[in-house]
PDB file of C-alpha atoms in Angstrom:
ATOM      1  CA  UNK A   1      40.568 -15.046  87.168  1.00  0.00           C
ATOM      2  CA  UNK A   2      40.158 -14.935  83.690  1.00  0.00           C
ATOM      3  CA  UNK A   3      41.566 -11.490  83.159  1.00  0.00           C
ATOM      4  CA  UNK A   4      44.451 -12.896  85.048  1.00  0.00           C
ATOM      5  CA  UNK A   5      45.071 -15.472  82.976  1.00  0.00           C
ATOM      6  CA  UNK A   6      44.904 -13.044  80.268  1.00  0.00           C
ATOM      7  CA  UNK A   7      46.497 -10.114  81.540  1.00  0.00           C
ATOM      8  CA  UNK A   8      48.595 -11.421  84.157  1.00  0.00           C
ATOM      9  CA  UNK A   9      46.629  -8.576  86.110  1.00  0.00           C
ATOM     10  CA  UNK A  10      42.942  -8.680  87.918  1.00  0.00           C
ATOM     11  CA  UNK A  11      42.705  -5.585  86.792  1.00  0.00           C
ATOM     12  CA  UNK A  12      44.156  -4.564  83.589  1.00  0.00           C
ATOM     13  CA  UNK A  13      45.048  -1.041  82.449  1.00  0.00           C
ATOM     14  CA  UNK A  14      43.143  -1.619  78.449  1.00  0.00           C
ATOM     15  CA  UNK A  15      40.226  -3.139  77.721  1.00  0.00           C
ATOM     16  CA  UNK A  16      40.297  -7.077  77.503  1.00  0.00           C
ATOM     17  CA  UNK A  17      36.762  -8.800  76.139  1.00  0.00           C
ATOM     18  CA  UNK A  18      36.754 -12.452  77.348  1.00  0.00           C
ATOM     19  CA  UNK A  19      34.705 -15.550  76.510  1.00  0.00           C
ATOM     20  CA  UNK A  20      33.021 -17.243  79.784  1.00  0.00           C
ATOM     21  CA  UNK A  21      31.727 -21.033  78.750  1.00  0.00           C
ATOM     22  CA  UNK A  22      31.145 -21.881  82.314  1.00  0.00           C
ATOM     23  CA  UNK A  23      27.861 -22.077  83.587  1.00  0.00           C
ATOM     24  CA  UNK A  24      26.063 -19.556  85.386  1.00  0.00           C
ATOM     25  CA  UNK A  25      23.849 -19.710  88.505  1.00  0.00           C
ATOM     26  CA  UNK A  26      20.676 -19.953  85.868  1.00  0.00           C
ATOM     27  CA  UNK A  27      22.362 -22.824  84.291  1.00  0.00           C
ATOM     28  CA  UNK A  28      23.160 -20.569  81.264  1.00  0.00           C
ATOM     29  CA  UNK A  29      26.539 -20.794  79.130  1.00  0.00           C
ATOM     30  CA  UNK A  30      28.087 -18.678  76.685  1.00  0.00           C
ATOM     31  CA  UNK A  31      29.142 -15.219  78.234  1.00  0.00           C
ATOM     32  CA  UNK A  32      30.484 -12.232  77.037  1.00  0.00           C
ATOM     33  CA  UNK A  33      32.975 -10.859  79.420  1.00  0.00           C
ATOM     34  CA  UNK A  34      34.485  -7.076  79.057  1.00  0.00           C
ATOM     35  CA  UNK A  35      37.041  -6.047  82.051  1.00  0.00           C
ATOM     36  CA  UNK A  36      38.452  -2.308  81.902  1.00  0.00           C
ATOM     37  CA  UNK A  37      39.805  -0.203  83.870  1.00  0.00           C
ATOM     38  CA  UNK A  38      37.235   2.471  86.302  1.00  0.00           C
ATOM     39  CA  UNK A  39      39.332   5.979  85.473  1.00  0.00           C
ATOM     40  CA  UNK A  40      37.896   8.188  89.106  1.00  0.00           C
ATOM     41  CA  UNK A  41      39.329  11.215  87.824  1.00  0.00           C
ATOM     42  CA  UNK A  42      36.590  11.266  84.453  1.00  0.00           C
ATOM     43  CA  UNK A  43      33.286  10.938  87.167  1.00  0.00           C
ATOM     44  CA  UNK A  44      35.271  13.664  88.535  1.00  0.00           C
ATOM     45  CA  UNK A  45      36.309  11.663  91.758  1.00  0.00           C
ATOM     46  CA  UNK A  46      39.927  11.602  92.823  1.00  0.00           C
ATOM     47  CA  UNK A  47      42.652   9.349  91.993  1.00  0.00           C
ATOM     48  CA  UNK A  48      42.395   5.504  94.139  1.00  0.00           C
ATOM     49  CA  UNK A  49      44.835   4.485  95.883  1.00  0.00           C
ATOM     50  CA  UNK A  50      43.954   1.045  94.268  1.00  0.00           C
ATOM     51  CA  UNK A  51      43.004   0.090  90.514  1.00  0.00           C
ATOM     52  CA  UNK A  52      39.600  -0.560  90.341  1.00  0.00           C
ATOM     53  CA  UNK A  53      38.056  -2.241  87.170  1.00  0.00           C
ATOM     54  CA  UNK A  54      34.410  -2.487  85.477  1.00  0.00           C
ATOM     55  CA  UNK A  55      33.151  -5.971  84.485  1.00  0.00           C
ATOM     56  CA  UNK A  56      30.346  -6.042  82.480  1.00  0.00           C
ATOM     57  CA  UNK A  57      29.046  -9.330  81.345  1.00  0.00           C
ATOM     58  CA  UNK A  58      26.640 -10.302  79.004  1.00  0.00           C
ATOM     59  CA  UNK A  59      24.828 -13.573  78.050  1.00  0.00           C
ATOM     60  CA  UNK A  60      25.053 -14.952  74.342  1.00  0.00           C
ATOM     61  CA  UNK A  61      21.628 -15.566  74.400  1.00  0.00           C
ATOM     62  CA  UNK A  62      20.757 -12.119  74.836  1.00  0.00           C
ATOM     63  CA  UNK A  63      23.318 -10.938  72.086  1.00  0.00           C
ATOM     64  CA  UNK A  64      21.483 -13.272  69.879  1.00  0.00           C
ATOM     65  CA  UNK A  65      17.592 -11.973  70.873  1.00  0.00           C
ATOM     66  CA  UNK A  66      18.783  -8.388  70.336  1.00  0.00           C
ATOM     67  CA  UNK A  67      20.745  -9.532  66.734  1.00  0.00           C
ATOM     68  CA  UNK A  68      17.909 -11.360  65.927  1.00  0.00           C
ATOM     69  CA  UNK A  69      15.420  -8.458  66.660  1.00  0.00           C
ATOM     70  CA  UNK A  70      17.955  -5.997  64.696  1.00  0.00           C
ATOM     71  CA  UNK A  71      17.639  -8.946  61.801  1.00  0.00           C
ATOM     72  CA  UNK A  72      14.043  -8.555  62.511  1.00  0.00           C
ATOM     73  CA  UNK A  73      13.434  -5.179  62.271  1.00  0.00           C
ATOM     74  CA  UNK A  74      15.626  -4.535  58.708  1.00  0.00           C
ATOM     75  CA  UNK A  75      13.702  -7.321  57.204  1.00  0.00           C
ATOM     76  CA  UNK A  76      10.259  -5.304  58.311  1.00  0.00           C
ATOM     77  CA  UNK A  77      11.154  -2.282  57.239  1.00  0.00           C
ATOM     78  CA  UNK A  78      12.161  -3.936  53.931  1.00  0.00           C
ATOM     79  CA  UNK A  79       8.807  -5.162  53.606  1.00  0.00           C
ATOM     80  CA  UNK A  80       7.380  -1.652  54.786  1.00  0.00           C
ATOM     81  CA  UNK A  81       9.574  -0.393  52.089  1.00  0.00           C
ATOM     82  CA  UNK A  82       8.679  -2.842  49.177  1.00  0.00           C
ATOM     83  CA  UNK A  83       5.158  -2.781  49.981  1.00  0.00           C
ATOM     84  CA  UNK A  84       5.248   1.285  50.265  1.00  0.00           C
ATOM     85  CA  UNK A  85       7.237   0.318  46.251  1.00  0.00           C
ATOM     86  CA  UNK A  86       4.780  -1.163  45.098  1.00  0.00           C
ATOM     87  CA  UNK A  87       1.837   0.974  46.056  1.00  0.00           C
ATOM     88  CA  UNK A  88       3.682   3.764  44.914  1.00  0.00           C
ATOM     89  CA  UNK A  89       4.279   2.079  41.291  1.00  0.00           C
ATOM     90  CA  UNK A  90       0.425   0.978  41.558  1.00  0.00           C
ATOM     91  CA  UNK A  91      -0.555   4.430  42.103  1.00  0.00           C
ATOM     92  CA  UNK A  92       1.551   5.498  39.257  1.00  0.00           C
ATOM     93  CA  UNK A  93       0.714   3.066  37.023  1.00  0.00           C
ATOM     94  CA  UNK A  94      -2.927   4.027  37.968  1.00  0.00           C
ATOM     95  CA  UNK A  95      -2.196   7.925  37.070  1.00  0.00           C
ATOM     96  CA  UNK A  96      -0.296   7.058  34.151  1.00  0.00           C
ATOM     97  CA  UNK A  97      -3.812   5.005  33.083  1.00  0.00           C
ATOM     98  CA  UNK A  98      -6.061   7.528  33.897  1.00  0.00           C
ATOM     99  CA  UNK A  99      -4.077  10.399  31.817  1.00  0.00           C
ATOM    100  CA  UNK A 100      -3.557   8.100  28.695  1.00  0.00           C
ATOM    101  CA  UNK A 101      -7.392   7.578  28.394  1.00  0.00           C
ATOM    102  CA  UNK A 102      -7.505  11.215  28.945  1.00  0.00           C
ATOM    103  CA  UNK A 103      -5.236  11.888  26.373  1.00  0.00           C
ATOM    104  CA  UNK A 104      -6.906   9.225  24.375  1.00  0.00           C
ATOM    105  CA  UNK A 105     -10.184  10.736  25.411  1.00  0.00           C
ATOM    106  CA  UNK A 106      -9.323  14.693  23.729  1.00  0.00           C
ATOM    107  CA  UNK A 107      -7.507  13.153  20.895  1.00  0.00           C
ATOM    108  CA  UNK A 108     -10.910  11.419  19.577  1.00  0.00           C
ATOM    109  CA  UNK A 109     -12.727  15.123  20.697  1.00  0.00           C
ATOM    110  CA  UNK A 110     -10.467  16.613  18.579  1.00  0.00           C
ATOM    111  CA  UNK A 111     -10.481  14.139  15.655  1.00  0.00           C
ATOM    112  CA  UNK A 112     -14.405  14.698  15.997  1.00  0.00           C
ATOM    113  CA  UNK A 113     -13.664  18.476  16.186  1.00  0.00           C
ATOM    114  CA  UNK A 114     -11.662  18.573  13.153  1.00  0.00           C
ATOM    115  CA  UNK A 115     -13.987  16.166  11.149  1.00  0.00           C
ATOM    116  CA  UNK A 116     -16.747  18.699  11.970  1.00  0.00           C
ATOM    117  CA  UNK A 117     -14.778  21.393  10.599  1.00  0.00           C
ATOM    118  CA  UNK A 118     -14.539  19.927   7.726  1.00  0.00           C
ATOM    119  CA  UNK A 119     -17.547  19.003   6.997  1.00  0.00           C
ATOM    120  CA  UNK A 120     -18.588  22.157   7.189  1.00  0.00           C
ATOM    121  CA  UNK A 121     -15.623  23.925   5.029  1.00  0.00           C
ATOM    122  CA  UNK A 122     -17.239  21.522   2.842  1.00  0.00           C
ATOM    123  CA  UNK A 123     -20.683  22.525   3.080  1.00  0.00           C
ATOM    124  CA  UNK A 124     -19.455  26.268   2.805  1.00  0.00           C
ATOM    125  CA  UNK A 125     -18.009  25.175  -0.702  1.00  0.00           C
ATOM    126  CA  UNK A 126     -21.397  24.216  -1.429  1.00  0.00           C
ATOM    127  CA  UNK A 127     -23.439  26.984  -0.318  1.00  0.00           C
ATOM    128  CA  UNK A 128     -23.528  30.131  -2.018  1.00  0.00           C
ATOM    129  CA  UNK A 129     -23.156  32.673   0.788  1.00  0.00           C
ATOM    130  CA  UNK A 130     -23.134  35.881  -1.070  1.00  0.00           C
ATOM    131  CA  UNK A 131     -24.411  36.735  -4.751  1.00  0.00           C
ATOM    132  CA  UNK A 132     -21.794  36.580  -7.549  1.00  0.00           C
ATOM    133  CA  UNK A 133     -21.086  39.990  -8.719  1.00  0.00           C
ATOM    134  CA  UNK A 134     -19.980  40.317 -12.505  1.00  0.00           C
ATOM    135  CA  UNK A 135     -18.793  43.480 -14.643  1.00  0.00           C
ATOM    136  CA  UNK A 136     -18.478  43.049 -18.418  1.00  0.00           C
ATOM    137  CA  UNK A 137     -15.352  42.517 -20.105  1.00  0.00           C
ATOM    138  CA  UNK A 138     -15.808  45.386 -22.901  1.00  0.00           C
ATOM    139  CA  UNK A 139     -17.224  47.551 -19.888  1.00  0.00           C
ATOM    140  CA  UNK A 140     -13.740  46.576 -17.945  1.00  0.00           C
ATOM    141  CA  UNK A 141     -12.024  47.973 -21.485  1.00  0.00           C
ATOM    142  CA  UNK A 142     -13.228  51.218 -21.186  1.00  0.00           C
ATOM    143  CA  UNK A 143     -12.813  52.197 -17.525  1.00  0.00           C
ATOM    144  CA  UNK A 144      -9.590  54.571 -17.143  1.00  0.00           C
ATOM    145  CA  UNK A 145      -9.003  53.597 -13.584  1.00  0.00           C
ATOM    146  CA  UNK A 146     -10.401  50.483 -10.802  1.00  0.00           C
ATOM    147  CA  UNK A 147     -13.536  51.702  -9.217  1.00  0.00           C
ATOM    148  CA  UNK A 148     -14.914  49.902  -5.638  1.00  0.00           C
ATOM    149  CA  UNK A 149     -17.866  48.358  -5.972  1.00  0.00           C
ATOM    150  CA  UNK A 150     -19.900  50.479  -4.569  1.00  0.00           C
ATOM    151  CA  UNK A 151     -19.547  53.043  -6.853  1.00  0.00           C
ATOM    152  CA  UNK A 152     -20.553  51.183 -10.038  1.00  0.00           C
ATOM    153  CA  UNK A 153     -23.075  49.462  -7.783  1.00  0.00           C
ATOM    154  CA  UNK A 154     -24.965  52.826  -7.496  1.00  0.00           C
ATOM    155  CA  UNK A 155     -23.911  54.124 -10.915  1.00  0.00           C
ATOM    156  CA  UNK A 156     -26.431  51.734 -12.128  1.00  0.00           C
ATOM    157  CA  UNK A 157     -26.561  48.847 -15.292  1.00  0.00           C
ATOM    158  CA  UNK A 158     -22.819  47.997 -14.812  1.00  0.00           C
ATOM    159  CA  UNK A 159     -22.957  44.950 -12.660  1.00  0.00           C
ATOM    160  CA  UNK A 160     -24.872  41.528 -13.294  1.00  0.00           C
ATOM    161  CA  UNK A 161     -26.080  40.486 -10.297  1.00  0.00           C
ATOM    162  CA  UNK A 162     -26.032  35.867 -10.061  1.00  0.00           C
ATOM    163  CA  UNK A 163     -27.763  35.283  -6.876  1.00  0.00           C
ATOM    164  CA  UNK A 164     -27.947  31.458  -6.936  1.00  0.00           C
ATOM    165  CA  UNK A 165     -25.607  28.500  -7.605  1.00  0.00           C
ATOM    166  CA  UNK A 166     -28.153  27.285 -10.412  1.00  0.00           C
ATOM    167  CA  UNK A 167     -28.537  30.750 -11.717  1.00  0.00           C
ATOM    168  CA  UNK A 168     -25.071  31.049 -11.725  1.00  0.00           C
ATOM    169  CA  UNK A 169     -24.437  27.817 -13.788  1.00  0.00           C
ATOM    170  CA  UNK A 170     -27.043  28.688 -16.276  1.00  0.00           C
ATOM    171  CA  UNK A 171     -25.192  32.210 -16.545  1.00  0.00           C
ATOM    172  CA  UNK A 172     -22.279  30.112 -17.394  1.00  0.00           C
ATOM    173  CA  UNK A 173     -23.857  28.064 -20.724  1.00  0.00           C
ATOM    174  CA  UNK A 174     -24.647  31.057 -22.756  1.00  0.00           C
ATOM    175  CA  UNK A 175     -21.620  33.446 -21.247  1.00  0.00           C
ATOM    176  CA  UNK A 176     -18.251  33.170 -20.420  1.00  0.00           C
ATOM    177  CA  UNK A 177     -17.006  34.095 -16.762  1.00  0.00           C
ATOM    178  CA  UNK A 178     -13.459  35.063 -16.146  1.00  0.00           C
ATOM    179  CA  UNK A 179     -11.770  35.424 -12.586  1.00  0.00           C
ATOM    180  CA  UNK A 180      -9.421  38.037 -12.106  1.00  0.00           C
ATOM    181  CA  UNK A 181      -7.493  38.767  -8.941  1.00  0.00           C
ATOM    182  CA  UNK A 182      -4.984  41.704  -8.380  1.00  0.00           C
ATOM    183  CA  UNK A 183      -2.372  42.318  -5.799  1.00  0.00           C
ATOM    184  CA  UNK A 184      -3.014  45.865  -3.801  1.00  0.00           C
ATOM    185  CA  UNK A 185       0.124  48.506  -4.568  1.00  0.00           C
ATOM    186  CA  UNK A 186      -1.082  50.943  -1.782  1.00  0.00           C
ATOM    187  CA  UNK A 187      -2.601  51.095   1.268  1.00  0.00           C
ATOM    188  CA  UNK A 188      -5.973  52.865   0.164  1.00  0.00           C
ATOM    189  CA  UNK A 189      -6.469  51.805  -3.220  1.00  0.00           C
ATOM    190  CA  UNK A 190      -5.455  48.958  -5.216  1.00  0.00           C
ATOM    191  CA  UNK A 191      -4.386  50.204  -8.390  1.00  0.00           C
ATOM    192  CA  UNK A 192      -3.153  53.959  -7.456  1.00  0.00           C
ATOM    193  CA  UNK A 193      -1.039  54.242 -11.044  1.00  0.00           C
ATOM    194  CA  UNK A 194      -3.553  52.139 -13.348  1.00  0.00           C
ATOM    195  CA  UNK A 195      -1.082  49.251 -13.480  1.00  0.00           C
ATOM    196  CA  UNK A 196      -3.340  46.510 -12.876  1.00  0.00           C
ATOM    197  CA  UNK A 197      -5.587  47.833 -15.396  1.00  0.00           C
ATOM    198  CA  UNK A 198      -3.503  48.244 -18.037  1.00  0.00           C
ATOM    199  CA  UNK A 199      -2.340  44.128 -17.650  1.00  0.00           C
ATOM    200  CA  UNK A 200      -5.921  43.064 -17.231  1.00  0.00           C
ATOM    201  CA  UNK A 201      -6.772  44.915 -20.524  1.00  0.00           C
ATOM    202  CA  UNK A 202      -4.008  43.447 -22.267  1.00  0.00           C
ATOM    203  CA  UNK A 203      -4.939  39.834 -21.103  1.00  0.00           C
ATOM    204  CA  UNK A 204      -8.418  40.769 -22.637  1.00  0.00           C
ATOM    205  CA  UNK A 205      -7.559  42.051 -25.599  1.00  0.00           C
ATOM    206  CA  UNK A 206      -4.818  39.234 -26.514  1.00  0.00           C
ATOM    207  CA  UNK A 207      -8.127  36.326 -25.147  1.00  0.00           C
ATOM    208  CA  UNK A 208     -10.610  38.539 -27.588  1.00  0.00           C
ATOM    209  CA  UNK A 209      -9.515  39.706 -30.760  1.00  0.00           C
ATOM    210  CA  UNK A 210     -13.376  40.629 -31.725  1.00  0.00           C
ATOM    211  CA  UNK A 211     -15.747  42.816 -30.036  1.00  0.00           C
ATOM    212  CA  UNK A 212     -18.749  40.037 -29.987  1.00  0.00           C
ATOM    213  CA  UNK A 213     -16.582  37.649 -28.124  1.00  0.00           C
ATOM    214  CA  UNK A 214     -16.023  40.034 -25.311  1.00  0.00           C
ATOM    215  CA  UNK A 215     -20.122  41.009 -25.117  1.00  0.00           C
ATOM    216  CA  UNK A 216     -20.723  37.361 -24.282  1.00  0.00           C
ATOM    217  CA  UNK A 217     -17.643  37.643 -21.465  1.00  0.00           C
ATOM    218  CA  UNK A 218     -17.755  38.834 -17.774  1.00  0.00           C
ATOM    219  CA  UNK A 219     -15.378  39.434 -15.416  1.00  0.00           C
ATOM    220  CA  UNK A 220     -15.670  38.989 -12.033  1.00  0.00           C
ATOM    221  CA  UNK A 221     -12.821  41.289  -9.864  1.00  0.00           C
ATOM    222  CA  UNK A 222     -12.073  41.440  -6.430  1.00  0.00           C
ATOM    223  CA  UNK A 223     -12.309  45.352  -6.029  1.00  0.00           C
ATOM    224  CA  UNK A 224     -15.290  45.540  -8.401  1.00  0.00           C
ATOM    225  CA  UNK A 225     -17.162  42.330  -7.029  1.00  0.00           C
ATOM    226  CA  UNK A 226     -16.667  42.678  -3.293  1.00  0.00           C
ATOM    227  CA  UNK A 227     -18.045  44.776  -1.023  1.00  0.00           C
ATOM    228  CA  UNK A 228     -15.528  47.454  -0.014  1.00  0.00           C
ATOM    229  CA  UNK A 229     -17.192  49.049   3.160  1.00  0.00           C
ATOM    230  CA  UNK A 230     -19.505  46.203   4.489  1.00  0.00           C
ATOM    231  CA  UNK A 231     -17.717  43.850   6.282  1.00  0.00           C
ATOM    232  CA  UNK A 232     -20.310  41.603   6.722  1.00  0.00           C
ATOM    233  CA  UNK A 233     -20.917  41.508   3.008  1.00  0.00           C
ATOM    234  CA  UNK A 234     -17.203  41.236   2.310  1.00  0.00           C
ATOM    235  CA  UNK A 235     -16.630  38.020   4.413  1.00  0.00           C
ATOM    236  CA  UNK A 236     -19.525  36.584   2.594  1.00  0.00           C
ATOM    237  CA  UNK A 237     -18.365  37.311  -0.557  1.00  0.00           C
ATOM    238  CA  UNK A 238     -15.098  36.070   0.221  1.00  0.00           C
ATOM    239  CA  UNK A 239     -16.507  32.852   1.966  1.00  0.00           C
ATOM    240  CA  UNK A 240     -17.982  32.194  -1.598  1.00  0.00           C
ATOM    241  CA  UNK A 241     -14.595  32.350  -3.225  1.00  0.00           C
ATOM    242  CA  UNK A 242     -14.306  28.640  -4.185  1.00  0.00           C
ATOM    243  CA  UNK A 243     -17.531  28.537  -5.591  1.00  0.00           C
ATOM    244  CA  UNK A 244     -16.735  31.588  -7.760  1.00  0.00           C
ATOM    245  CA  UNK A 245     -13.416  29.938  -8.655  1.00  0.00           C
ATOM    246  CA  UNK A 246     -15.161  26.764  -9.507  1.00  0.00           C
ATOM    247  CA  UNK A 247     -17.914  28.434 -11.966  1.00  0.00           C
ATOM    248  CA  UNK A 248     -15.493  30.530 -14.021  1.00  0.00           C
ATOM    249  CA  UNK A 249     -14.483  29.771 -17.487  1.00  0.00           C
ATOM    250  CA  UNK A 250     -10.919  31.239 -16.769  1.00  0.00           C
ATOM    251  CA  UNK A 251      -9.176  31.983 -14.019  1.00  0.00           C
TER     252      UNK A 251
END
């Protein structure tokens, strides 16, 4: 009837949705009402010779249940979600934590690291590690060419020996101590043309201008003063560098 009144058909050819306020047999109001047409020949069935329609009806009440359980549903899995959030965040705040102490945690290592080698860089400036080694300066005038140490070591009453940091600065009251350093022009020898030479016995001669002054000066020189085939030797020498430095006169 009320697709009739509609449709002006029982049995309309579209769809027609309809509003039923009556009552039902349960005593239940407010249906939902959709009237459309059966079509045989899509259930594979052939044509009627009359139109036949499908009414399905449906109660408000259970539009509203299954709404409300839709509502229901979004609004747990919203607090699924939030609560999944903020565990996440939690657990990433907790990681973040745990690698900022770390990093915290090696910075202070490494500040204690560093501090440590310091301290003993400057307990290595302190501590004579290997003997200063001295040639003198009118001995250093007469050589024609740079000779390793070895070989004046074994030649015998050309190098002063200072074995202690207290020997070394009572050596320094009664003599004069100059460091020289030279720059290597080959690969084998230092001083293959007697070029270094020559400039360290000009800087001599033009410090001295008499022969006593240079009998009370020695020279200490990388070549002549380090060890050239015992490595050990040679990185002791060279640890004792700043203490060398420090004792000279000139430099």
């Amino acid at each position: 009837k009320k697709a009739y009144d509609a449709a002006g058909v029982y049995c309309p050819k579209a769809n027609l949705d309809l509003e039923d306020d009556e009552e039902d047999e349960h005593g239940h109001r407010g249906h939902k009402v959709n009237v459309r047409r059966f079509e045989a020949q899509k259930h594979g069935l052939p044509p009627l010779p009359e139109g036949w329609c499908i009414i399905i009806e449906r109660h408000h009440l259970v539009l509203d249940v299954q709404v409300g359980e839709a509502i229901n549903s979004i609004q747990n899995f919203g607090i699924v979600a939030a609560a999944g959030l903020l565990i996440a965040t939690m657990l990433i705040a907790v990681k973040l934590f745990y690698v900022l102490r770390s990093a915290k945690r090696m910075q202070r290592e490494m500040q204690i690291l560093q501090n440590v080698q310091v301290f003993k860089a400057e307990q290595q400036l302190q501590t004579l590690t290997h003997p200063m080694v001295l040639i003198r300066a009118s001995t250093l005038l007469q050589m024609d060419s740079l000779e390793p140490h070895e070989t004046l070591r074994d030649r015998g009453g050309v190098l002063v020996t200072v074995d202690t940091r207290a020997a070394l600065t009572e050596f320094r009251r009664t003599h004069m101590i100059i460091f020289l350093s030279h720059q290597w022009l080959a690969k084998d020898v230092p001083d293959p043309d007697g070029t270094q030479l020559l400039a360290m016995k000009i800087a001599l001669k033009q410090l001295f201008t008499e022969e006593v002054e240079l009998d009370d000066c020695y020279v200490w020189l990388d070549y002549v003063s380090i060890a050239q085939k015992h490595e050990t030797l040679k990185q002791l020498a060279i640890a004792s560098l700043p203490i060398y430095a420090r004792r000279t006169s000139l430099s």
